[in-house]
């Protein structure tokens, strides 16, 4: 089952994009954004699922160089 994570900008608090991972990303994960910029996760946040739902929201906070 794939993990759909929201990539968040640590500097502004705004979402950058959504990304799909094959497994739960580690806190030190490094990946490329849609812009081609390589970033490393500052933190990975896993929230609580909504009542009656199974899927928990996942946020990966990164600091892009352009910010």
JSON list of C-alpha atoms in Angstrom, two decimals:
[
{"chain": "A", "resi": 1, "resn": "UNK", "atom": "CA", "xyz": [0.00, 0.00, 0.00]},
{"chain": "A", "resi": 2, "resn": "UNK", "atom": "CA", "xyz": [1.41, 3.37, -0.98]},
{"chain": "A", "resi": 3, "resn": "UNK", "atom": "CA", "xyz": [1.83, 6.32, 1.38]},
{"chain": "A", "resi": 4, "resn": "UNK", "atom": "CA", "xyz": [0.62, 9.68, 0.05]},
{"chain": "A", "resi": 5, "resn": "UNK", "atom": "CA", "xyz": [2.47, 12.47, 1.85]},
{"chain": "A", "resi": 6, "resn": "UNK", "atom": "CA", "xyz": [2.08, 16.22, 1.70]},
{"chain": "A", "resi": 7, "resn": "UNK", "atom": "CA", "xyz": [5.43, 17.98, 1.32]},
{"chain": "A", "resi": 8, "resn": "UNK", "atom": "CA", "xyz": [5.41, 21.10, 3.51]},
{"chain": "A", "resi": 9, "resn": "UNK", "atom": "CA", "xyz": [7.76, 24.11, 3.45]},
{"chain": "A", "resi": 10, "resn": "UNK", "atom": "CA", "xyz": [9.34, 24.58, 6.91]},
{"chain": "A", "resi": 11, "resn": "UNK", "atom": "CA", "xyz": [10.04, 28.27, 6.27]},
{"chain": "A", "resi": 12, "resn": "UNK", "atom": "CA", "xyz": [6.52, 29.30, 5.24]},
{"chain": "A", "resi": 13, "resn": "UNK", "atom": "CA", "xyz": [4.30, 26.50, 6.58]},
{"chain": "A", "resi": 14, "resn": "UNK", "atom": "CA", "xyz": [2.66, 26.17, 3.14]},
{"chain": "A", "resi": 15, "resn": "UNK", "atom": "CA", "xyz": [2.24, 22.88, 1.25]},
{"chain": "A", "resi": 16, "resn": "UNK", "atom": "CA", "xyz": [4.56, 22.46, -1.73]},
{"chain": "A", "resi": 17, "resn": "UNK", "atom": "CA", "xyz": [3.25, 19.29, -3.37]},
{"chain": "A", "resi": 18, "resn": "UNK", "atom": "CA", "xyz": [1.91, 15.78, -2.76]},
{"chain": "A", "resi": 19, "resn": "UNK", "atom": "CA", "xyz": [4.17, 12.79, -3.25]},
{"chain": "A", "resi": 20, "resn": "UNK", "atom": "CA", "xyz": [3.66, 9.01, -3.16]},
{"chain": "A", "resi": 21, "resn": "UNK", "atom": "CA", "xyz": [6.09, 6.71, -1.35]},
{"chain": "A", "resi": 22, "resn": "UNK", "atom": "CA", "xyz": [6.10, 2.89, -1.45]},
{"chain": "A", "resi": 23, "resn": "UNK", "atom": "CA", "xyz": [6.70, 2.70, 2.32]},
{"chain": "A", "resi": 24, "resn": "UNK", "atom": "CA", "xyz": [6.69, 5.08, 5.27]},
{"chain": "A", "resi": 25, "resn": "UNK", "atom": "CA", "xyz": [9.47, 7.64, 4.72]},
{"chain": "A", "resi": 26, "resn": "UNK", "atom": "CA", "xyz": [12.29, 7.75, 7.29]},
{"chain": "A", "resi": 27, "resn": "UNK", "atom": "CA", "xyz": [13.02, 11.06, 9.07]},
{"chain": "A", "resi": 28, "resn": "UNK", "atom": "CA", "xyz": [16.26, 11.44, 7.07]},
{"chain": "A", "resi": 29, "resn": "UNK", "atom": "CA", "xyz": [14.72, 10.77, 3.64]},
{"chain": "A", "resi": 30, "resn": "UNK", "atom": "CA", "xyz": [16.22, 12.66, 0.67]},
{"chain": "A", "resi": 31, "resn": "UNK", "atom": "CA", "xyz": [14.22, 13.11, -2.54]},
{"chain": "A", "resi": 32, "resn": "UNK", "atom": "CA", "xyz": [13.69, 15.46, -5.49]},
{"chain": "A", "resi": 33, "resn": "UNK", "atom": "CA", "xyz": [10.79, 17.92, -5.64]},
{"chain": "A", "resi": 34, "resn": "UNK", "atom": "CA", "xyz": [8.80, 18.46, -8.84]},
{"chain": "A", "resi": 35, "resn": "UNK", "atom": "CA", "xyz": [11.05, 21.47, -9.51]},
{"chain": "A", "resi": 36, "resn": "UNK", "atom": "CA", "xyz": [14.08, 19.15, -9.61]},
{"chain": "A", "resi": 37, "resn": "UNK", "atom": "CA", "xyz": [15.53, 20.44, -6.33]},
{"chain": "A", "resi": 38, "resn": "UNK", "atom": "CA", "xyz": [16.96, 17.79, -4.00]},
{"chain": "A", "resi": 39, "resn": "UNK", "atom": "CA", "xyz": [15.80, 18.19, -0.37]},
{"chain": "A", "resi": 40, "resn": "UNK", "atom": "CA", "xyz": [16.22, 16.32, 2.92]},
{"chain": "A", "resi": 41, "resn": "UNK", "atom": "CA", "xyz": [13.36, 15.98, 5.38]},
{"chain": "A", "resi": 42, "resn": "UNK", "atom": "CA", "xyz": [13.53, 18.17, 8.49]},
{"chain": "A", "resi": 43, "resn": "UNK", "atom": "CA", "xyz": [10.82, 16.10, 10.16]},
{"chain": "A", "resi": 44, "resn": "UNK", "atom": "CA", "xyz": [8.07, 13.60, 9.30]},
{"chain": "A", "resi": 45, "resn": "UNK", "atom": "CA", "xyz": [4.69, 14.09, 10.96]},
{"chain": "A", "resi": 46, "resn": "UNK", "atom": "CA", "xyz": [2.06, 11.34, 11.04]},
{"chain": "A", "resi": 47, "resn": "UNK", "atom": "CA", "xyz": [-1.35, 12.57, 12.18]},
{"chain": "A", "resi": 48, "resn": "UNK", "atom": "CA", "xyz": [-4.36, 10.72, 13.51]},
{"chain": "A", "resi": 49, "resn": "UNK", "atom": "CA", "xyz": [-6.86, 9.32, 11.02]},
{"chain": "A", "resi": 50, "resn": "UNK", "atom": "CA", "xyz": [-10.25, 10.97, 10.80]},
{"chain": "A", "resi": 51, "resn": "UNK", "atom": "CA", "xyz": [-13.04, 9.19, 12.73]},
{"chain": "A", "resi": 52, "resn": "UNK", "atom": "CA", "xyz": [-14.10, 6.08, 10.85]},
{"chain": "A", "resi": 53, "resn": "UNK", "atom": "CA", "xyz": [-11.14, 6.30, 8.45]},
{"chain": "A", "resi": 54, "resn": "UNK", "atom": "CA", "xyz": [-8.03, 4.13, 8.19]},
{"chain": "A", "resi": 55, "resn": "UNK", "atom": "CA", "xyz": [-5.61, 6.41, 6.35]},
{"chain": "A", "resi": 56, "resn": "UNK", "atom": "CA", "xyz": [-3.56, 8.79, 8.52]},
{"chain": "A", "resi": 57, "resn": "UNK", "atom": "CA", "xyz": [-2.32, 12.10, 7.09]},
{"chain": "A", "resi": 58, "resn": "UNK", "atom": "CA", "xyz": [1.48, 12.21, 6.58]},
{"chain": "A", "resi": 59, "resn": "UNK", "atom": "CA", "xyz": [3.41, 15.48, 6.28]},
{"chain": "A", "resi": 60, "resn": "UNK", "atom": "CA", "xyz": [7.10, 15.74, 5.38]},
{"chain": "A", "resi": 61, "resn": "UNK", "atom": "CA", "xyz": [8.59, 19.12, 6.34]},
{"chain": "A", "resi": 62, "resn": "UNK", "atom": "CA", "xyz": [11.51, 20.31, 4.19]},
{"chain": "A", "resi": 63, "resn": "UNK", "atom": "CA", "xyz": [13.46, 23.53, 3.75]},
{"chain": "A", "resi": 64, "resn": "UNK", "atom": "CA", "xyz": [13.98, 24.23, 0.04]},
{"chain": "A", "resi": 65, "resn": "UNK", "atom": "CA", "xyz": [17.05, 26.29, -0.90]},
{"chain": "A", "resi": 66, "resn": "UNK", "atom": "CA", "xyz": [14.87, 28.75, -2.84]},
{"chain": "A", "resi": 67, "resn": "UNK", "atom": "CA", "xyz": [12.92, 29.71, 0.31]}
]
